[in-house]
């Protein structure tokens, strides 16, 4: 074994320790930290992030990665370490180009901007957030001028979250979907709506927690390598592959949202728990491609979870745990979880209109980075698009442009990954049914483990080693297309809404 590889493994292990500490701080901040803990947590996190940045951009690591890429050393590496060296090199070369002063300034801008966004949302006043958003856009452009000098800026932002996914492809599939979806949504909204009066009641939160446990266990969450907590917004945290955590937000006025959050985050967690254990916490392990990641959470949440057959084996147990559903038939429950509404808030949207919420954000991001539309004009642009796509106009900024936190921490190019996930899901469903036959009877008979095994074999176990376009080629044998998702929507909602 090469001494150089041994040293690389040591540095990689050190980077893993930094990220474990930083993620634990994040977990604590989002779950049980009292307000008074904010400064201490932020200081500790800044410290760890800076140390991690220094090590990951160090001359020693740079030299090591160069040496290991030389033919004599390279040929001795196994496939996993070839992948790791190549990935670390690419990542390092980009990071090294960012001056430390710029990196630190970006962290400070994000911290101030996240706080301003919270305040602005609370006051429903975009003008509080606007100057911070401008700074966030400027620093993003500045960083990109170092890291991706030869790449068009919005393409490089997409690439940050979904490696290799270019805007030409995204443009093509999003407009395919938008053009097919708008008439379908209008047709659904004009049709007779299901009666949702039974769901307007108060729910027991302790019961919701029990239902979450049932659902996570049912879909295959491994409790020996995972745990749960509560947070304002549900999220998944993969601390290390043997410790993957999910959170949920339980509510008295709605027991259905927490169920679907549990399935969604559970889908992310199962992915991480099922990556080939040989990859461990190295760059090959886990999955950093957010579109692919989202495809797995959404496959569980929507393709499986919003299928009536998913519930057949467990609905009686859900009713026992949550007696508020005792008088709700399975058919009524299925109609409600597939109830399409024109609504303002993305995170509360049904699976159909959700797509339009994301397309709107994608178009606003392109307006910012491609067309240079000034920040002051963004709320009006947002509202115009809401009216065009869903026929509704936000009454204020809080239910309009201020609803998501993503832009406050500079996550531009992130939103499209949500929709890429759903588009891939349409494709994965067709590939899966070609292999396993229709999923309806598989779900109805409680054989969900067969579906999970297929997903693990085709997607989960490969972790980061297959990039998104490679996953599509390997699993579906073709390029990204929105057609299968549109077919799935048309078939399903024509039945529910008698179109
Ligand atoms: Zn997700």
Tab-separated table of C-alpha atoms and ligand atoms in Angstrom:
chain	number	residue	atom	x	y	z
A	1	UNK	CA	0.000	0.000	0.000
A	2	UNK	CA	1.291	3.418	-0.937
A	3	UNK	CA	2.392	5.710	1.895
A	4	UNK	CA	0.807	8.568	-0.019
A	5	UNK	CA	-2.566	6.856	-0.059
A	6	UNK	CA	-2.251	6.200	3.668
A	7	UNK	CA	-1.648	9.886	4.253
A	8	UNK	CA	-4.627	10.810	2.073
A	9	UNK	CA	-6.807	8.466	4.123
A	10	UNK	CA	-5.635	10.214	7.300
A	11	UNK	CA	-6.526	13.630	5.916
A	12	UNK	CA	-9.875	12.365	4.670
A	13	UNK	CA	-10.589	10.964	8.149
A	14	UNK	CA	-9.684	14.351	9.639
A	15	UNK	CA	-12.094	16.114	7.247
A	16	UNK	CA	-14.794	13.638	8.261
A	17	UNK	CA	-14.225	14.530	11.923
A	18	UNK	CA	-14.652	18.227	11.107
A	19	UNK	CA	-17.864	17.596	9.211
A	20	UNK	CA	-19.217	15.334	11.979
A	21	UNK	CA	-18.656	18.091	14.544
A	22	UNK	CA	-20.126	20.767	12.328
A	23	UNK	CA	-23.181	18.675	11.462
A	24	UNK	CA	-23.795	17.812	15.097
A	25	UNK	CA	-23.749	21.529	15.893
A	26	UNK	CA	-26.221	22.079	13.058
A	27	UNK	CA	-28.450	19.250	14.333
A	28	UNK	CA	-28.431	20.733	17.803
A	29	UNK	CA	-29.211	24.242	16.500
A	30	UNK	CA	-32.187	23.023	14.514
A	31	UNK	CA	-33.657	20.711	17.148
A	32	UNK	CA	-33.141	21.489	20.856
A	33	UNK	CA	-30.814	24.496	21.159
A	34	UNK	CA	-32.290	27.353	23.236
A	35	UNK	CA	-32.090	30.872	21.687
A	36	UNK	CA	-29.273	31.715	24.071
A	37	UNK	CA	-27.060	29.076	22.473
A	38	UNK	CA	-26.959	30.814	19.093
A	39	UNK	CA	-23.710	32.772	19.437
A	40	UNK	CA	-21.718	29.904	20.952
A	41	UNK	CA	-22.926	27.483	18.294
A	42	UNK	CA	-22.234	29.937	15.466
A	43	UNK	CA	-18.726	30.677	16.778
A	44	UNK	CA	-17.897	26.996	17.105
A	45	UNK	CA	-19.277	26.300	13.660
A	46	UNK	CA	-17.308	29.167	12.049
A	47	UNK	CA	-14.166	27.821	13.707
A	48	UNK	CA	-14.692	24.259	12.494
A	49	UNK	CA	-15.655	25.383	8.979
A	50	UNK	CA	-12.562	27.574	8.726
A	51	UNK	CA	-10.281	24.754	9.920
A	52	UNK	CA	-11.927	22.394	7.478
A	53	UNK	CA	-11.533	24.945	4.664
A	54	UNK	CA	-7.819	25.328	5.503
A	55	UNK	CA	-7.164	21.593	5.523
A	56	UNK	CA	-9.171	20.936	2.383
A	57	UNK	CA	-7.275	23.687	0.537
A	58	UNK	CA	-3.841	22.973	2.086
A	59	UNK	CA	-0.664	22.702	0.020
A	60	UNK	CA	0.001	19.275	1.495
A	61	UNK	CA	-3.315	17.897	0.255
A	62	UNK	CA	-2.825	19.610	-3.099
A	63	UNK	CA	0.584	17.965	-3.567
A	64	UNK	CA	-0.681	14.605	-2.358
A	65	UNK	CA	-3.580	14.586	-4.818
A	66	UNK	CA	-1.256	15.565	-7.659
A	67	UNK	CA	1.205	12.808	-6.782
A	68	UNK	CA	-1.541	10.205	-6.527
A	69	UNK	CA	-2.750	11.195	-9.991
A	70	UNK	CA	0.643	10.321	-11.528
A	71	UNK	CA	0.518	7.044	-13.500
A	72	UNK	CA	2.743	5.020	-11.095
A	73	UNK	CA	0.552	5.808	-8.076
A	74	UNK	CA	-2.776	6.089	-9.933
A	75	UNK	CA	-2.542	2.565	-11.339
A	76	UNK	CA	-2.285	1.117	-7.856
A	77	UNK	CA	-5.515	2.737	-6.671
A	78	UNK	CA	-8.734	0.727	-6.589
A	79	UNK	CA	-11.839	2.136	-8.283
A	80	UNK	CA	-13.134	3.761	-5.142
A	81	UNK	CA	-9.897	5.624	-4.437
A	82	UNK	CA	-9.617	6.632	-8.072
A	83	UNK	CA	-13.039	8.209	-7.712
A	84	UNK	CA	-12.100	9.810	-4.394
A	85	UNK	CA	-8.824	11.271	-5.662
A	86	UNK	CA	-10.454	12.642	-8.790
A	87	UNK	CA	-13.357	14.172	-6.881
A	88	UNK	CA	-11.189	15.650	-4.143
A	89	UNK	CA	-8.887	17.147	-6.752
A	90	UNK	CA	-11.682	18.827	-8.661
A	91	UNK	CA	-13.211	20.119	-5.462
A	92	UNK	CA	-9.880	21.296	-4.097
A	93	UNK	CA	-8.827	23.085	-7.223
A	94	UNK	CA	-12.041	25.100	-7.100
A	95	UNK	CA	-11.852	25.859	-3.401
A	96	UNK	CA	-8.213	26.893	-3.561
A	97	UNK	CA	-9.095	29.600	-6.015
A	98	UNK	CA	-11.339	31.339	-3.468
A	99	UNK	CA	-9.262	33.771	-1.376
A	100	UNK	CA	-9.808	33.116	2.328
A	101	UNK	CA	-10.963	36.723	2.773
A	102	UNK	CA	-13.722	36.158	0.211
A	103	UNK	CA	-14.737	32.883	1.841
A	104	UNK	CA	-15.007	34.547	5.244
A	105	UNK	CA	-16.946	37.482	3.804
A	106	UNK	CA	-19.381	35.037	2.193
A	107	UNK	CA	-19.971	33.296	5.535
A	108	UNK	CA	-20.627	36.666	7.215
A	109	UNK	CA	-23.020	37.758	4.443
A	110	UNK	CA	-24.962	34.512	4.813
A	111	UNK	CA	-25.279	34.808	8.580
A	112	UNK	CA	-26.611	38.395	8.324
A	113	UNK	CA	-28.813	37.556	5.391
A	114	UNK	CA	-30.441	34.535	7.058
A	115	UNK	CA	-31.328	36.703	10.056
A	116	UNK	CA	-32.670	39.489	7.828
A	117	UNK	CA	-34.808	36.987	5.952
A	118	UNK	CA	-36.340	35.725	9.198
A	119	UNK	CA	-37.109	39.283	10.257
A	120	UNK	CA	-38.478	40.195	6.812
A	121	UNK	CA	-40.698	37.126	6.712
A	122	UNK	CA	-41.998	37.823	10.200
A	123	UNK	CA	-42.845	41.402	9.161
A	124	UNK	CA	-43.901	40.299	5.665
A	125	UNK	CA	-41.697	43.067	4.280
A	126	UNK	CA	-39.394	42.271	1.365
A	127	UNK	CA	-37.581	45.624	1.682
A	128	UNK	CA	-35.899	44.370	4.902
A	129	UNK	CA	-34.397	41.432	3.024
A	130	UNK	CA	-33.715	43.122	-0.334
A	131	UNK	CA	-30.284	44.708	0.445
A	132	UNK	CA	-29.060	41.387	1.875
A	133	UNK	CA	-30.289	39.489	-1.153
A	134	UNK	CA	-28.366	41.927	-3.356
A	135	UNK	CA	-25.188	41.247	-1.390
A	136	UNK	CA	-25.818	37.528	-1.566
A	137	UNK	CA	-26.176	37.712	-5.347
A	138	UNK	CA	-23.001	39.816	-5.660
A	139	UNK	CA	-20.869	37.510	-3.491
A	140	UNK	CA	-22.175	34.491	-5.402
A	141	UNK	CA	-21.037	36.104	-8.653
A	142	UNK	CA	-17.679	36.955	-7.084
A	143	UNK	CA	-17.082	33.397	-5.858
A	144	UNK	CA	-18.097	31.960	-9.208
A	145	UNK	CA	-15.612	34.264	-10.957
A	146	UNK	CA	-12.911	32.372	-9.024
A	147	UNK	CA	-14.274	28.835	-9.035
A	148	UNK	CA	-15.896	28.615	-12.475
A	149	UNK	CA	-14.339	31.399	-14.585
A	150	UNK	CA	-15.130	29.568	-17.836
A	151	UNK	CA	-18.674	28.491	-17.060
A	152	UNK	CA	-21.864	30.474	-17.502
A	153	UNK	CA	-22.856	31.443	-13.976
A	154	UNK	CA	-26.306	29.858	-13.728
A	155	UNK	CA	-24.996	26.634	-15.266
A	156	UNK	CA	-22.296	26.527	-12.621
A	157	UNK	CA	-24.910	27.064	-9.890
A	158	UNK	CA	-26.964	24.137	-11.192
A	159	UNK	CA	-23.782	22.105	-11.348
A	160	UNK	CA	-23.113	22.751	-7.641
A	161	UNK	CA	-26.220	20.809	-6.674
A	162	UNK	CA	-26.674	18.355	-9.533
A	163	UNK	CA	-23.333	17.589	-11.097
A	164	UNK	CA	-23.360	17.620	-14.877
A	165	UNK	CA	-26.946	18.811	-15.205
A	166	UNK	CA	-26.775	21.725	-17.641
A	167	UNK	CA	-29.385	24.407	-18.116
A	168	UNK	CA	-30.084	23.331	-21.706
A	169	UNK	CA	-31.374	19.997	-20.384
A	170	UNK	CA	-33.210	21.599	-17.484
A	171	UNK	CA	-34.799	24.173	-19.801
A	172	UNK	CA	-35.957	21.447	-22.151
A	173	UNK	CA	-37.539	19.161	-19.544
A	174	UNK	CA	-39.010	21.962	-17.431
A	175	UNK	CA	-40.731	23.554	-20.396
A	176	UNK	CA	-41.940	20.117	-21.544
A	177	UNK	CA	-43.457	19.673	-18.112
A	178	UNK	CA	-44.823	23.220	-17.762
A	179	UNK	CA	-46.565	23.102	-21.135
A	180	UNK	CA	-48.152	19.743	-20.364
A	181	UNK	CA	-49.024	20.565	-16.795
A	182	UNK	CA	-50.700	23.980	-16.935
A	183	UNK	CA	-53.727	22.728	-18.929
A	184	UNK	CA	-53.979	19.618	-16.730
A	185	UNK	CA	-53.904	21.696	-13.537
A	186	UNK	CA	-56.563	24.030	-14.894
A	187	UNK	CA	-58.733	21.044	-15.788
A	188	UNK	CA	-58.317	19.509	-12.334
A	189	UNK	CA	-59.075	22.775	-10.559
A	190	UNK	CA	-62.251	23.204	-12.590
A	191	UNK	CA	-63.448	19.669	-11.746
A	192	UNK	CA	-65.516	18.605	-8.717
A	193	UNK	CA	-63.294	18.677	-5.608
A	194	UNK	CA	-63.296	16.003	-2.892
A	195	UNK	CA	-65.043	16.802	0.380
A	196	UNK	CA	-62.309	17.579	2.912
A	197	UNK	CA	-64.559	18.534	5.851
A	198	UNK	CA	-63.588	15.421	7.863
A	199	UNK	CA	-59.959	16.516	7.984
A	200	UNK	CA	-60.638	19.846	9.588
A	201	UNK	CA	-60.144	18.756	13.210
A	202	UNK	CA	-57.689	18.706	16.062
A	203	UNK	CA	-55.149	15.876	16.063
A	204	UNK	CA	-53.233	14.311	18.923
A	205	UNK	CA	-49.515	15.014	18.502
A	206	UNK	CA	-48.374	11.977	20.511
A	207	UNK	CA	-50.407	9.829	18.117
A	208	UNK	CA	-48.730	11.519	15.130
A	209	UNK	CA	-45.356	10.488	16.543
A	210	UNK	CA	-46.490	6.881	16.786
A	211	UNK	CA	-47.716	6.977	13.184
A	212	UNK	CA	-44.332	8.351	12.104
A	213	UNK	CA	-42.624	5.416	13.810
A	214	UNK	CA	-44.942	2.970	12.054
A	215	UNK	CA	-44.344	4.585	8.651
A	216	UNK	CA	-40.561	4.810	8.975
A	217	UNK	CA	-40.389	1.180	10.051
A	218	UNK	CA	-42.723	0.129	7.240
A	219	UNK	CA	-40.669	1.777	4.489
A	220	UNK	CA	-37.463	0.228	5.838
A	221	UNK	CA	-35.741	2.881	7.981
A	222	UNK	CA	-32.999	1.132	9.976
A	223	UNK	CA	-33.403	2.218	13.615
A	224	UNK	CA	-30.032	0.781	14.603
A	225	UNK	CA	-28.435	3.334	12.278
A	226	UNK	CA	-30.851	6.225	12.586
A	227	UNK	CA	-32.904	8.350	14.924
A	228	UNK	CA	-35.512	11.138	14.921
A	229	UNK	CA	-36.119	14.559	16.480
A	230	UNK	CA	-38.394	17.554	16.002
A	231	UNK	CA	-37.558	20.787	14.169
A	232	UNK	CA	-39.362	23.737	12.612
A	233	UNK	CA	-38.718	22.395	9.087
A	234	UNK	CA	-38.240	18.665	8.534
A	235	UNK	CA	-34.809	17.607	7.264
A	236	UNK	CA	-32.473	14.610	7.012
A	237	UNK	CA	-28.938	14.651	8.328
A	238	UNK	CA	-26.423	12.006	7.362
A	239	UNK	CA	-23.880	12.363	10.089
A	240	UNK	CA	-22.038	9.235	8.976
A	241	UNK	CA	-23.494	6.282	7.056
A	242	UNK	CA	-24.144	4.446	10.318
A	243	UNK	CA	-25.960	7.423	11.859
A	244	UNK	CA	-28.613	8.989	9.627
A	245	UNK	CA	-31.224	11.209	11.270
A	246	UNK	CA	-34.582	12.655	10.289
A	247	UNK	CA	-36.731	15.357	11.846
A	248	UNK	CA	-40.399	16.190	11.632
A	249	UNK	CA	-42.755	18.981	12.576
A	250	UNK	CA	-45.914	17.707	14.274
A	251	UNK	CA	-49.042	19.826	14.210
A	252	UNK	CA	-52.412	19.774	15.921
A	253	UNK	CA	-54.261	21.088	12.880
A	254	UNK	CA	-52.907	18.602	10.367
A	255	UNK	CA	-51.881	14.967	10.773
A	256	UNK	CA	-51.357	14.272	7.078
A	257	UNK	CA	-48.416	16.643	6.443
A	258	UNK	CA	-46.309	15.009	9.188
A	259	UNK	CA	-47.045	11.571	7.701
A	260	UNK	CA	-45.739	12.649	4.307
A	261	UNK	CA	-42.779	14.490	5.812
A	262	UNK	CA	-41.896	11.265	7.622
A	263	UNK	CA	-42.054	9.263	4.391
A	264	UNK	CA	-40.142	11.959	2.467
A	265	UNK	CA	-37.292	12.323	4.956
A	266	UNK	CA	-37.346	8.565	5.459
A	267	UNK	CA	-36.734	8.221	1.711
A	268	UNK	CA	-33.627	10.405	1.987
A	269	UNK	CA	-32.438	8.457	5.018
A	270	UNK	CA	-32.948	5.014	3.477
A	271	UNK	CA	-30.850	6.121	0.515
A	272	UNK	CA	-27.956	7.081	2.796
A	273	UNK	CA	-28.335	3.945	4.913
A	274	UNK	CA	-28.150	1.745	1.819
A	275	UNK	CA	-25.038	3.127	0.134
A	276	UNK	CA	-22.382	0.440	-0.228
A	277	UNK	CA	-20.746	0.293	3.243
A	278	UNK	CA	-17.300	-0.078	1.641
A	279	UNK	CA	-17.458	3.585	0.663
A	280	UNK	CA	-17.826	4.659	4.300
A	281	UNK	CA	-17.542	8.411	4.853
A	282	UNK	CA	-15.169	8.954	1.896
A	283	UNK	CA	-16.291	11.160	-1.031
A	284	UNK	CA	-17.730	8.069	-2.774
A	285	UNK	CA	-20.097	7.421	0.145
A	286	UNK	CA	-23.422	9.201	0.563
A	287	UNK	CA	-24.992	11.139	-2.275
A	288	UNK	CA	-24.283	14.815	-2.949
A	289	UNK	CA	-26.440	15.047	-6.087
A	290	UNK	CA	-29.553	16.684	-4.745
A	291	UNK	CA	-31.782	15.876	-7.721
A	292	UNK	CA	-30.979	12.191	-7.410
A	293	UNK	CA	-31.391	12.411	-3.634
A	294	UNK	CA	-34.714	14.152	-4.001
A	295	UNK	CA	-35.823	11.527	-6.501
A	296	UNK	CA	-35.605	8.941	-3.728
A	297	UNK	CA	-37.457	10.944	-1.077
A	298	UNK	CA	-40.141	11.863	-3.608
A	299	UNK	CA	-40.428	8.352	-4.970
A	300	UNK	CA	-41.315	7.192	-1.467
A	301	UNK	CA	-43.474	10.217	-0.662
A	302	UNK	CA	-45.390	10.585	-3.922
A	303	UNK	CA	-45.099	7.617	-6.250
A	304	UNK	CA	-45.530	5.133	-3.392
A	305	UNK	CA	-47.001	7.151	-0.499
A	306	UNK	CA	-49.751	8.837	-2.527
A	307	UNK	CA	-50.797	5.529	-4.076
A	308	UNK	CA	-53.854	4.088	-2.314
A	309	UNK	CA	-52.284	0.626	-2.459
A	310	UNK	CA	-49.394	1.732	-0.238
A	311	UNK	CA	-51.882	2.181	2.593
A	312	UNK	CA	-53.873	-1.037	2.191
A	313	UNK	CA	-51.615	-3.164	4.427
A	314	UNK	CA	-51.212	-0.472	7.136
A	315	UNK	CA	-54.256	1.800	7.134
A	316	UNK	CA	-56.080	-0.122	9.877
A	317	UNK	CA	-52.983	0.232	12.078
A	318	UNK	CA	-52.805	3.960	11.352
A	319	UNK	CA	-56.463	4.286	12.381
A	320	UNK	CA	-55.746	2.452	15.637
A	321	UNK	CA	-52.804	4.713	16.467
A	322	UNK	CA	-54.556	7.902	15.358
A	323	UNK	CA	-58.274	7.426	16.219
A	324	UNK	CA	-59.164	10.748	14.510
A	325	UNK	CA	-59.070	8.706	11.272
A	326	UNK	CA	-61.488	6.054	12.563
A	327	UNK	CA	-64.389	7.510	10.557
A	328	UNK	CA	-62.273	8.227	7.453
A	329	UNK	CA	-62.434	5.447	4.882
A	330	UNK	CA	-59.326	4.489	2.956
A	331	UNK	CA	-60.921	5.935	-0.196
A	332	UNK	CA	-61.618	9.265	1.520
A	333	UNK	CA	-58.063	9.325	2.853
A	334	UNK	CA	-56.652	8.628	-0.623
A	335	UNK	CA	-58.782	11.419	-2.138
A	336	UNK	CA	-57.442	13.875	0.431
A	337	UNK	CA	-53.762	12.972	-0.020
A	338	UNK	CA	-54.273	13.506	-3.759
A	339	UNK	CA	-56.327	16.669	-3.404
A	340	UNK	CA	-55.002	19.266	-5.872
A	341	UNK	CA	-55.313	22.885	-4.769
A	342	UNK	CA	-54.051	26.203	-6.071
A	343	UNK	CA	-52.092	27.294	-3.008
A	344	UNK	CA	-49.465	29.904	-2.182
A	345	UNK	CA	-46.987	27.803	-0.214
A	346	UNK	CA	-44.644	25.402	-2.000
A	347	UNK	CA	-43.998	23.111	0.969
A	348	UNK	CA	-47.728	22.563	1.504
A	349	UNK	CA	-48.483	21.969	-2.196
A	350	UNK	CA	-49.783	18.715	-3.673
A	351	UNK	CA	-47.512	16.716	-5.973
A	352	UNK	CA	-48.953	18.263	-9.155
A	353	UNK	CA	-48.962	21.998	-8.458
A	354	UNK	CA	-45.646	21.575	-6.616
A	355	UNK	CA	-43.961	21.328	-10.002
A	356	UNK	CA	-45.219	24.763	-10.998
A	357	UNK	CA	-43.995	26.274	-7.718
A	358	UNK	CA	-40.495	25.050	-8.567
A	359	UNK	CA	-40.604	26.137	-12.210
A	360	UNK	CA	-41.539	29.629	-11.008
A	361	UNK	CA	-38.439	29.750	-8.746
A	362	UNK	CA	-36.230	28.453	-11.527
A	363	UNK	CA	-37.468	31.208	-13.812
A	364	UNK	CA	-36.912	33.866	-11.146
A	365	UNK	CA	-33.345	32.616	-10.592
A	366	UNK	CA	-32.684	32.807	-14.307
A	367	UNK	CA	-34.105	36.348	-14.317
A	368	UNK	CA	-31.600	37.253	-11.588
A	369	UNK	CA	-28.479	35.653	-13.053
A	370	UNK	CA	-29.160	35.701	-16.788
A	371	UNK	CA	-31.282	38.761	-17.356
A	372	UNK	CA	-29.968	40.898	-14.494
A	373	UNK	CA	-33.466	41.772	-13.273
A	374	UNK	CA	-33.037	44.054	-10.238
A	375	UNK	CA	-33.937	42.691	-6.814
A	376	UNK	CA	-36.596	45.380	-6.318
A	377	UNK	CA	-38.582	43.968	-9.256
A	378	UNK	CA	-38.589	40.361	-8.047
A	379	UNK	CA	-41.750	40.390	-5.876
A	380	UNK	CA	-43.828	41.677	-8.792
A	381	UNK	CA	-42.289	39.081	-11.119
A	382	UNK	CA	-43.095	36.362	-8.584
A	383	UNK	CA	-46.697	37.482	-8.259
A	384	UNK	CA	-47.210	37.699	-12.029
A	385	UNK	CA	-46.026	34.123	-12.455
A	386	UNK	CA	-48.233	32.843	-9.616
A	387	UNK	CA	-51.204	34.345	-11.370
A	388	UNK	CA	-50.195	32.892	-14.719
A	389	UNK	CA	-49.531	29.344	-13.424
A	390	UNK	CA	-51.996	28.903	-10.587
A	391	UNK	CA	-54.446	31.746	-11.018
A	392	UNK	CA	-53.768	33.203	-7.561
A	393	UNK	CA	-51.828	36.229	-6.325
A	394	UNK	CA	-50.058	36.383	-2.933
A	395	UNK	CA	-51.652	38.893	-0.586
A	396	UNK	CA	-48.252	39.734	0.918
A	397	UNK	CA	-44.528	38.974	0.649
A	398	UNK	CA	-44.576	36.351	3.424
A	399	UNK	CA	-46.841	34.099	1.386
A	400	UNK	CA	-45.044	35.139	-1.803
A	401	UNK	CA	-41.360	35.658	-2.434
A	402	UNK	CA	-40.303	35.481	1.233
A	403	UNK	CA	-41.692	32.016	1.931
A	404	UNK	CA	-38.485	29.994	1.371
A	405	UNK	CA	-35.171	30.532	3.111
A	406	UNK	CA	-32.983	29.155	0.264
A	407	UNK	CA	-31.891	32.466	-1.248
A	408	UNK	CA	-30.989	33.877	2.165
A	409	UNK	CA	-28.061	31.490	2.512
A	410	UNK	CA	-27.075	31.771	-1.139
A	411	UNK	CA	-28.528	28.447	-2.305
A	412	UNK	CA	-29.242	29.598	-5.868
A	413	UNK	CA	-29.708	26.703	-8.277
A	414	UNK	CA	-31.006	24.457	-5.502
A	415	UNK	CA	-34.753	24.691	-6.214
A	416	UNK	CA	-34.592	22.954	-9.605
A	417	UNK	CA	-33.272	19.790	-7.930
A	418	UNK	CA	-36.679	19.253	-6.278
A	419	UNK	CA	-38.334	19.027	-9.654
A	420	UNK	CA	-35.527	17.071	-11.295
A	421	UNK	CA	-36.169	14.490	-8.567
A	422	UNK	CA	-39.832	14.159	-9.577
A	423	UNK	CA	-38.988	14.052	-13.281
A	424	UNK	CA	-36.487	11.237	-12.648
A	425	UNK	CA	-39.181	9.474	-10.602
A	426	UNK	CA	-41.481	9.251	-13.612
A	427	UNK	CA	-38.609	7.610	-15.481
A	428	UNK	CA	-37.671	5.304	-12.589
A	429	UNK	CA	-41.285	4.171	-12.205
A	430	UNK	CA	-41.426	3.045	-15.831
A	431	UNK	CA	-38.074	1.254	-15.526
A	432	UNK	CA	-39.149	-0.405	-12.281
A	433	UNK	CA	-42.472	-1.619	-13.691
A	434	UNK	CA	-40.647	-3.014	-16.721
A	435	UNK	CA	-38.563	-5.109	-14.295
A	436	UNK	CA	-41.016	-5.937	-11.501
A	437	UNK	CA	-44.427	-5.551	-13.131
A	438	UNK	CA	-47.086	-3.045	-11.953
A	439	UNK	CA	-46.368	-1.630	-8.496
A	440	UNK	CA	-50.050	-1.542	-7.454
A	441	UNK	CA	-50.311	-5.231	-6.494
A	442	UNK	CA	-46.800	-5.203	-5.011
A	443	UNK	CA	-47.844	-2.384	-2.684
A	444	UNK	CA	-51.294	-3.819	-1.954
A	445	UNK	CA	-49.733	-7.115	-0.869
A	446	UNK	CA	-47.267	-5.362	1.450
A	447	UNK	CA	-44.252	-6.396	-0.615
A	448	UNK	CA	-42.726	-2.904	-0.444
A	449	UNK	CA	-39.379	-4.521	0.411
A	450	UNK	CA	-39.107	-5.652	-3.224
A	451	UNK	CA	-39.406	-2.050	-4.369
A	452	UNK	CA	-36.807	-0.897	-1.861
A	453	UNK	CA	-34.447	-3.679	-2.969
A	454	UNK	CA	-34.790	-2.520	-6.586
A	455	UNK	CA	-34.048	1.094	-5.620
A	456	UNK	CA	-31.064	0.008	-3.538
A	457	UNK	CA	-29.664	-2.129	-6.331
A	458	UNK	CA	-30.186	0.436	-9.086
A	459	UNK	CA	-29.513	3.673	-7.204
A	460	UNK	CA	-28.743	3.693	-3.468
A	461	UNK	CA	-25.748	1.412	-3.279
A	462	UNK	CA	-23.795	3.412	-5.862
A	463	UNK	CA	-23.743	6.551	-3.701
A	464	UNK	CA	-21.763	9.321	-5.366
A	465	UNK	CA	-19.936	7.086	-7.816
A	466	UNK	CA	-22.551	7.541	-10.548
A	467	UNK	CA	-23.361	11.073	-11.579
A	468	UNK	CA	-26.985	11.998	-12.312
A	469	UNK	CA	-26.816	11.544	-16.081
A	470	UNK	CA	-25.007	8.227	-15.561
A	471	UNK	CA	-27.745	7.077	-13.186
A	472	UNK	CA	-30.398	7.836	-15.824
A	473	UNK	CA	-28.394	6.054	-18.513
A	474	UNK	CA	-27.765	2.990	-16.319
A	475	UNK	CA	-31.284	2.700	-14.879
A	476	UNK	CA	-33.477	3.993	-17.713
A	477	UNK	CA	-31.210	3.741	-20.752
A	478	UNK	CA	-32.061	7.256	-21.889
A	479	UNK	CA	-31.682	10.967	-21.313
A	480	UNK	CA	-33.821	13.043	-18.993
A	481	UNK	CA	-37.416	13.473	-20.170
A	482	UNK	CA	-40.555	14.762	-18.458
A	483	UNK	CA	-42.892	12.595	-20.552
A	484	UNK	CA	-43.144	9.669	-18.077
A	485	UNK	CA	-43.996	12.025	-15.195
A	486	UNK	CA	-46.661	13.715	-17.312
A	487	UNK	CA	-48.110	10.331	-18.263
A	488	UNK	CA	-48.213	9.344	-14.574
A	489	UNK	CA	-49.999	12.595	-13.625
A	490	UNK	CA	-52.514	12.368	-16.484
A	491	UNK	CA	-53.441	8.758	-15.754
A	492	UNK	CA	-53.699	9.125	-11.988
A	493	UNK	CA	-55.550	12.442	-11.859
A	494	UNK	CA	-57.936	11.588	-14.704
A	495	UNK	CA	-59.135	8.770	-12.463
A	496	UNK	CA	-59.330	10.807	-9.242
A	497	UNK	CA	-61.038	13.756	-10.895
A	498	UNK	CA	-63.046	11.897	-13.567
A	499	UNK	CA	-61.548	14.086	-16.315
B	1	LIG	ZN1	-36.111	16.331	0.296
